[in-house]
mmCIF file of C-alpha atoms in Angstrom:
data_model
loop_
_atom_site.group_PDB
_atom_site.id
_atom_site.type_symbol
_atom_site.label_atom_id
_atom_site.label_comp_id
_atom_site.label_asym_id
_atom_site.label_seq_id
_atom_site.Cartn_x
_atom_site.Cartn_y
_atom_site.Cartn_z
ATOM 1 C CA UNK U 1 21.265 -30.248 25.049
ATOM 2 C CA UNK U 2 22.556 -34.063 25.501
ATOM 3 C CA UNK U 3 21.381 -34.097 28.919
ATOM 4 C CA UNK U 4 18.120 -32.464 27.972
ATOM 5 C CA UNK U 5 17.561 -35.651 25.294
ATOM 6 C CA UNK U 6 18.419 -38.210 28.488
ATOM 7 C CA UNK U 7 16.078 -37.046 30.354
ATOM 8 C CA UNK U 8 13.035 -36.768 27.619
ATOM 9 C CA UNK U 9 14.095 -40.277 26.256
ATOM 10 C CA UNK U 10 13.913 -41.518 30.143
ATOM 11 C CA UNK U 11 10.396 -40.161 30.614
ATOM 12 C CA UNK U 12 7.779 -42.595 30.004
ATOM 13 C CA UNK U 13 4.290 -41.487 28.048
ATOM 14 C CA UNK U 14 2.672 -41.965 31.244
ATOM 15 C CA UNK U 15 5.008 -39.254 32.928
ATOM 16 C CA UNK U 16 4.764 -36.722 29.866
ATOM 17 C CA UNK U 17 0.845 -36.977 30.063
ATOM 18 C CA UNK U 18 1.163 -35.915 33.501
ATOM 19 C CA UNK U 19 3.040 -32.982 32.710
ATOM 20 C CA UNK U 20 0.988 -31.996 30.413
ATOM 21 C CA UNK U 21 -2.057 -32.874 32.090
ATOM 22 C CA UNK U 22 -0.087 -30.422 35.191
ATOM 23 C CA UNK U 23 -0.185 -27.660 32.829
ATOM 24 C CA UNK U 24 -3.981 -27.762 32.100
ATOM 25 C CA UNK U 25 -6.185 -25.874 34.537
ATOM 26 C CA UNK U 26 -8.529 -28.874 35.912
ATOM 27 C CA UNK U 27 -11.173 -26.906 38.108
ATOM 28 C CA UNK U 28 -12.085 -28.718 41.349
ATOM 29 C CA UNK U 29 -14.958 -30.143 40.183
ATOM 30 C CA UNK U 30 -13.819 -32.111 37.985
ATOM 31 C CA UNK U 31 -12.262 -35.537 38.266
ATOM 32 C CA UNK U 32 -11.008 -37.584 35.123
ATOM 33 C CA UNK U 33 -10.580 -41.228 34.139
ATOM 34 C CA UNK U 34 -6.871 -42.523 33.496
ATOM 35 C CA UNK U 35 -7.535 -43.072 30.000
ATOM 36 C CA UNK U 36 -8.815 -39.044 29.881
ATOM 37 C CA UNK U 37 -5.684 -37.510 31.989
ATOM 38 C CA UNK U 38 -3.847 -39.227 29.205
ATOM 39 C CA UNK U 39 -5.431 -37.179 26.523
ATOM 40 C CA UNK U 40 -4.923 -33.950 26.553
ATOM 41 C CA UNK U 41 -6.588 -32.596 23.600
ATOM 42 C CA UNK U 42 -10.134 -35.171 24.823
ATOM 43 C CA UNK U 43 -9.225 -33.728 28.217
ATOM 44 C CA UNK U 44 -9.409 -30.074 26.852
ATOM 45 C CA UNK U 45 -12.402 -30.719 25.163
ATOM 46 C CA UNK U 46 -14.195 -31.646 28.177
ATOM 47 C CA UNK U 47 -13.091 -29.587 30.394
ATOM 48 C CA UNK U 48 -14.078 -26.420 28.235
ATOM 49 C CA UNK U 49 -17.090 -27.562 27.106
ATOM 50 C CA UNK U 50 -18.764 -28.277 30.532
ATOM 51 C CA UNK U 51 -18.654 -25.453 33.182
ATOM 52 C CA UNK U 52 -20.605 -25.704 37.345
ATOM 53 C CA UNK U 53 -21.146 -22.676 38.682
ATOM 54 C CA UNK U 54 -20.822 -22.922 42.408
ATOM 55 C CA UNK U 55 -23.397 -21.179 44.354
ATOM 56 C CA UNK U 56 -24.864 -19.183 41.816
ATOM 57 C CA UNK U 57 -28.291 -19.477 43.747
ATOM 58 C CA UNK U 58 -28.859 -17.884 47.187
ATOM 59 C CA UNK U 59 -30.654 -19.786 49.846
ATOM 60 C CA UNK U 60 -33.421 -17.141 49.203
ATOM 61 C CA UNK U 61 -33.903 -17.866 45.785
ATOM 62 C CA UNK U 62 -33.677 -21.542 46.117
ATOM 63 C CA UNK U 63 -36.197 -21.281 48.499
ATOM 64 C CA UNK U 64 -38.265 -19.234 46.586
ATOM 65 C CA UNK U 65 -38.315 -21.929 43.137
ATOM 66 C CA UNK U 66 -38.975 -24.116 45.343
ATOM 67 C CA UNK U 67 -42.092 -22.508 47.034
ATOM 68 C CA UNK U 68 -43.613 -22.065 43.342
ATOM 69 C CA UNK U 69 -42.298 -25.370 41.994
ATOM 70 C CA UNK U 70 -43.328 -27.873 45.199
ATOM 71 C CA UNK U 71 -47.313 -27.208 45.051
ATOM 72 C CA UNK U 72 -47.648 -28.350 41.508
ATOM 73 C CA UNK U 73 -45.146 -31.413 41.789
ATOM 74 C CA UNK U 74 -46.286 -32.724 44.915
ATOM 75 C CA UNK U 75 -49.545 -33.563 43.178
ATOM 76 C CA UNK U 76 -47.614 -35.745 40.484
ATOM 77 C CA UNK U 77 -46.253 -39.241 41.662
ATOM 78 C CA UNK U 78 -42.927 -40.791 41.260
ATOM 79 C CA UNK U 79 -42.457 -42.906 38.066
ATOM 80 C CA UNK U 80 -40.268 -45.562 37.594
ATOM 81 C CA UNK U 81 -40.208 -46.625 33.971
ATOM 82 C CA UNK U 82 -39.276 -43.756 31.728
ATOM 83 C CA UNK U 83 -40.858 -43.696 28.492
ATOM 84 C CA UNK U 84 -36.925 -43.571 26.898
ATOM 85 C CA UNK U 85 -35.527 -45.457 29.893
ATOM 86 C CA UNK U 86 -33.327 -42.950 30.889
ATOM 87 C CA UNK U 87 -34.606 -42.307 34.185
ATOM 88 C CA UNK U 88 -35.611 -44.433 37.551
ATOM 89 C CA UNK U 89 -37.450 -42.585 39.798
ATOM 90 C CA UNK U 90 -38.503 -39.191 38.649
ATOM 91 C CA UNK U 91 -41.518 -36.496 38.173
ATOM 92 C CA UNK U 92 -41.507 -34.066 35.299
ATOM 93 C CA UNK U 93 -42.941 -30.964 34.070
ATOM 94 C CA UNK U 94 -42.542 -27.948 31.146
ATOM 95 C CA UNK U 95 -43.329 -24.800 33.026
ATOM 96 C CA UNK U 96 -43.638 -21.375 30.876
ATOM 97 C CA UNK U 97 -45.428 -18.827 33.160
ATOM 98 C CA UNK U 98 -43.250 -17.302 36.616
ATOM 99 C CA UNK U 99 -43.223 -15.841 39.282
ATOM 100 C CA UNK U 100 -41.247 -12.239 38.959
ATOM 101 C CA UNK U 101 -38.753 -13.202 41.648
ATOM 102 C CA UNK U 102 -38.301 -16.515 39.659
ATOM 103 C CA UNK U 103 -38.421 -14.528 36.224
ATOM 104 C CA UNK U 104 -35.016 -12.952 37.190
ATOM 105 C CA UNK U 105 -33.502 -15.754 38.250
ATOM 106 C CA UNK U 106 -33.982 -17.451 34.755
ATOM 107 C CA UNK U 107 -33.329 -14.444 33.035
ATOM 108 C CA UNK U 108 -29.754 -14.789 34.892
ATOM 109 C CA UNK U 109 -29.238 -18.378 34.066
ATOM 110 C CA UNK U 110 -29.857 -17.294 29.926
ATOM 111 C CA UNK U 111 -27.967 -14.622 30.073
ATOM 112 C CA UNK U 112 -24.933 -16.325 31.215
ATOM 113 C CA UNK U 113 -25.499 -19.786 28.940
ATOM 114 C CA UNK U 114 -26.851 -18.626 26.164
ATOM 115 C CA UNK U 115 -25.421 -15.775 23.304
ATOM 116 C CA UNK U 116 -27.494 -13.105 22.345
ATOM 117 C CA UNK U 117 -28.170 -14.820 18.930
ATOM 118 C CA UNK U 118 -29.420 -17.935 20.212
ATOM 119 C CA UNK U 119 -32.798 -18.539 20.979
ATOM 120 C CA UNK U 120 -33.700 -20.013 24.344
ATOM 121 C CA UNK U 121 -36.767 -22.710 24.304
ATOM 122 C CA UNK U 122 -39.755 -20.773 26.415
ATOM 123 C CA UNK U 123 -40.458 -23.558 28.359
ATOM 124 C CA UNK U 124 -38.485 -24.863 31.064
ATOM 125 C CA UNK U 125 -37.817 -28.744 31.983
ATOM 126 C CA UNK U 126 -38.643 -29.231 35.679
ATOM 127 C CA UNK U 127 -36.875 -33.015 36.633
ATOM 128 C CA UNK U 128 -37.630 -34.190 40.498
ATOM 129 C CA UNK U 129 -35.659 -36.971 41.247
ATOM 130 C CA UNK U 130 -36.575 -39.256 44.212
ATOM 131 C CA UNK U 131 -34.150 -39.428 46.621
ATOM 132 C CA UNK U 132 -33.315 -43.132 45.381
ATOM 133 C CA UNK U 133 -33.427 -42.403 41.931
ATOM 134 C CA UNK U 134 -31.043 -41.817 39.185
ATOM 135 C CA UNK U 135 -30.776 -40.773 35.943
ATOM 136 C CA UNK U 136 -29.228 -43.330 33.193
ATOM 137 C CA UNK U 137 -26.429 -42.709 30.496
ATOM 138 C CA UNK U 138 -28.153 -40.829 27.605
ATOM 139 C CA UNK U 139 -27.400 -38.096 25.579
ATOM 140 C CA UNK U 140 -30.126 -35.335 24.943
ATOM 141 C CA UNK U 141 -32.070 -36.246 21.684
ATOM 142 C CA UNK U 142 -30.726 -33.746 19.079
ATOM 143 C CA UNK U 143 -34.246 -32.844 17.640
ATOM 144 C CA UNK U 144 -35.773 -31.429 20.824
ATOM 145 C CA UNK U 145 -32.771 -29.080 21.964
ATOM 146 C CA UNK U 146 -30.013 -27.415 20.584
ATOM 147 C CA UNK U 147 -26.146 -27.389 21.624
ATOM 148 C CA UNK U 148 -26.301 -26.027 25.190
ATOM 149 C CA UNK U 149 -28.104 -26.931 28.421
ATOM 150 C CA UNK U 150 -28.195 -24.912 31.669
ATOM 151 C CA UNK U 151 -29.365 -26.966 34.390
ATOM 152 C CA UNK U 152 -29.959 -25.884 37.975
ATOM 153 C CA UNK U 153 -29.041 -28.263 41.112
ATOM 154 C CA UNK U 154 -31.898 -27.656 43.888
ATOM 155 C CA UNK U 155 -31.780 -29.171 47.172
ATOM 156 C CA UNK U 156 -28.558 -31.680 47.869
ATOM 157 C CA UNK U 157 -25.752 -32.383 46.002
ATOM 158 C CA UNK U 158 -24.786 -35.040 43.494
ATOM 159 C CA UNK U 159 -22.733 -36.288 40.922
ATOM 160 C CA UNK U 160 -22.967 -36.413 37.469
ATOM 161 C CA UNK U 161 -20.615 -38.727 35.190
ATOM 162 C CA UNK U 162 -19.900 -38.099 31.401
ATOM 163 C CA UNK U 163 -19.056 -41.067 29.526
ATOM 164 C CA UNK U 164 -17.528 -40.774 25.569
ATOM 165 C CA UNK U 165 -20.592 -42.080 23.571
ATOM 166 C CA UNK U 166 -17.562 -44.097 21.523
ATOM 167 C CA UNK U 167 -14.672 -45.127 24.076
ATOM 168 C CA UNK U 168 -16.170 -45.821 27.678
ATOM 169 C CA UNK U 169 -12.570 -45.200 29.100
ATOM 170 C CA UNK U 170 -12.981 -41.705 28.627
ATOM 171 C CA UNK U 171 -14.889 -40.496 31.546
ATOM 172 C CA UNK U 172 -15.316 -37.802 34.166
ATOM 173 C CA UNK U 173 -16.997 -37.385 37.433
ATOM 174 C CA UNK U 174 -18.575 -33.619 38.058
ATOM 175 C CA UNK U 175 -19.628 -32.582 41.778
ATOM 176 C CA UNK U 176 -22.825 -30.486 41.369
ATOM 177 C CA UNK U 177 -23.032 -28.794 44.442
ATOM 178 C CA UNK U 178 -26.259 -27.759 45.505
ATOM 179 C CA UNK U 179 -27.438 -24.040 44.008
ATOM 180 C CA UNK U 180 -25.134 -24.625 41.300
ATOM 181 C CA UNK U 181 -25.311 -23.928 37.954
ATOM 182 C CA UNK U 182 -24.092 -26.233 34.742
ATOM 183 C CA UNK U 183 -23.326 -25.005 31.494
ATOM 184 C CA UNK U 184 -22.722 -27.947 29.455
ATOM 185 C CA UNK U 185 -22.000 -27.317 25.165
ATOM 186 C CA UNK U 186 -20.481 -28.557 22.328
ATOM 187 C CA UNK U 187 -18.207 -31.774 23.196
ATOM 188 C CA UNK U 188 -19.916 -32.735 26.040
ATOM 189 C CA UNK U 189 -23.378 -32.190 24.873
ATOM 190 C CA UNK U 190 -22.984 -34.302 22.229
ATOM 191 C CA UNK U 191 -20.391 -36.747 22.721
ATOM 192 C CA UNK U 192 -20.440 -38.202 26.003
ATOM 193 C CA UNK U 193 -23.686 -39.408 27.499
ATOM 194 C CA UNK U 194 -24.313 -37.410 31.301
ATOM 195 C CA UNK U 195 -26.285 -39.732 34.128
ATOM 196 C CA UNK U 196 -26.880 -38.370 37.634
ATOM 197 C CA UNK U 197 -24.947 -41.100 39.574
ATOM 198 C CA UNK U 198 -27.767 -43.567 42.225
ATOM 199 C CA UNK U 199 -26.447 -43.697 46.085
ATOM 200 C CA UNK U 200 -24.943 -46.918 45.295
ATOM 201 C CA UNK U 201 -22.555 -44.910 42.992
ATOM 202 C CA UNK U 202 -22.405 -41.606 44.227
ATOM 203 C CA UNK U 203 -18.598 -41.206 44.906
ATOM 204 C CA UNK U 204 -16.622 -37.932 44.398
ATOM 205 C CA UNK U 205 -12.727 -37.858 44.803
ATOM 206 C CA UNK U 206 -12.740 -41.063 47.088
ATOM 207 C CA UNK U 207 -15.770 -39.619 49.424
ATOM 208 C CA UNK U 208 -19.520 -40.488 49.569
ATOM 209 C CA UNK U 209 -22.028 -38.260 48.324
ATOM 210 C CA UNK U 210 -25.415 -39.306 49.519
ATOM 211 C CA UNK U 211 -28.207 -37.694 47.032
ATOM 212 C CA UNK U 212 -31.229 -36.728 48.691
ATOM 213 C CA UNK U 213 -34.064 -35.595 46.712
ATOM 214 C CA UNK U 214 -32.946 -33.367 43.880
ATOM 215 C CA UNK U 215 -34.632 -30.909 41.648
ATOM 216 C CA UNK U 216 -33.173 -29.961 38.128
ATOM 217 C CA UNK U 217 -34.140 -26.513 36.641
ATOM 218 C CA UNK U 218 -33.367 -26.639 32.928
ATOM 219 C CA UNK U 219 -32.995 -24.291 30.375
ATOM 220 C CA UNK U 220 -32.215 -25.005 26.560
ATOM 221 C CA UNK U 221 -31.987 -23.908 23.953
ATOM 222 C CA UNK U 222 -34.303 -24.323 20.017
ATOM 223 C CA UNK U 223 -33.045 -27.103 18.577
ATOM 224 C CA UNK U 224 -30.652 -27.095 15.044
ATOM 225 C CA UNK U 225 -34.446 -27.076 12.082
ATOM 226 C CA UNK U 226 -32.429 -29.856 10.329
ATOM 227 C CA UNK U 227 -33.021 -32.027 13.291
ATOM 228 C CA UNK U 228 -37.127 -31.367 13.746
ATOM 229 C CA UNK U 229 -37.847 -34.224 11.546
ATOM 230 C CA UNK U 230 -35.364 -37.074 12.757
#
């Protein structure tokens, strides 16, 4: 018992963060800020309140959004002022009515973010990102979605960084592969702002990730009524 107090009283903070930190599953994905490996319960929260999906779309069914999606968006230009300032180099679109093939795939992505007592919004939020643009800190406005958004990643792979909305030293770096899925909720819906990280930025466990052009396919669900009118 004596030599089990040594050794406690000899380990630092630092080193008992670690172990705990050891003991939490982080998935691959994932990479966190000092200041958040040092936090387990902010680490937890995180962690369980984001979830990427890896290769939940096949190349067919990429390829077959895309073939419904590209006519429509190719006639829209790039903008580069956002009417929130949230994003540099985009094209948008709310798209209701689908294809069957890409009926089923949406029906999949709902199904797996969304309970059976929550109500999805109808329309879905197309985002085409240039291959040089990003998307800026920001945290979806409360009165036009509710807790959870399902977004998903067509055409290259990026990055996507979470910042705490109150202490900027808690952060963490996702990888969204291409033809994944994200399920983010709760703690990181509201809390930390999400950005899709520009080529200058784009860095993912010490490696480059080059973003081409990118294509977000996102589902949400009806916002909380108390927020309509903020």
């Amino acid at each position: 018992m004596v030599s089990e107090m040594k050794i406690l009283t000899g380990m630092t903070i630092h080193n008992i963060c670690w172990l705990l930190l050891e003991s939490l599953p982080v998935p691959s994905y994932f990479t966190l800020s000092e200041e958040l490996q040092q936090n387990q319960t902010a680490a937890e929260d995180i962690i369980n309140t984001i979830k990427v999906l890896n290769n939940f779309l096949s190349e067919a069914e990429e390829t077959c959004l895309m073939n419904e999606l590209d006519p429509y968006m190719n006639k829209l230009r790039y903008e580069f002022d956002h009417w929130d300032d949230a994003i540099h180099g985009y094209r948008e679109t709310e798209r209701l009515q689908w294809n069957e093939e890409n009926t089923k795939i949406l029906d999949r992505v709902r199904k797996i973010a969304f309970p059976p007592d929550v109500a999805p919004i109808k329309f879905v939020h197309i985002l085409d990102l240039d291959k040089n643009g990003w998307i800026k800190p920001h945290i979806d406005a409360v009165r036009f979605c509710g807790n959870t958004i399902a977004g998903l990643s067509l055409l290259t792979d990026s990055v996507m960084r979470l910042v705490h909305d109150k202490n900027k030293n808690l952060y963490a770096d996702l990888f969204l592969k291409r033809r994944s899925l994200y399920i983010m909720k709760g703690v990181a819906r509201f809390d930390y702002t999400h950005e899709i990280l520009s080529n200058d930025n784009s860095i993912f466990k010490g490696e480059k990730v080059l973003k081409d052009r990118r294509i977000s396919v996102i589902c949400r669900n009806e916002p909380d009524p108390k927020y309509k009118d903020i």
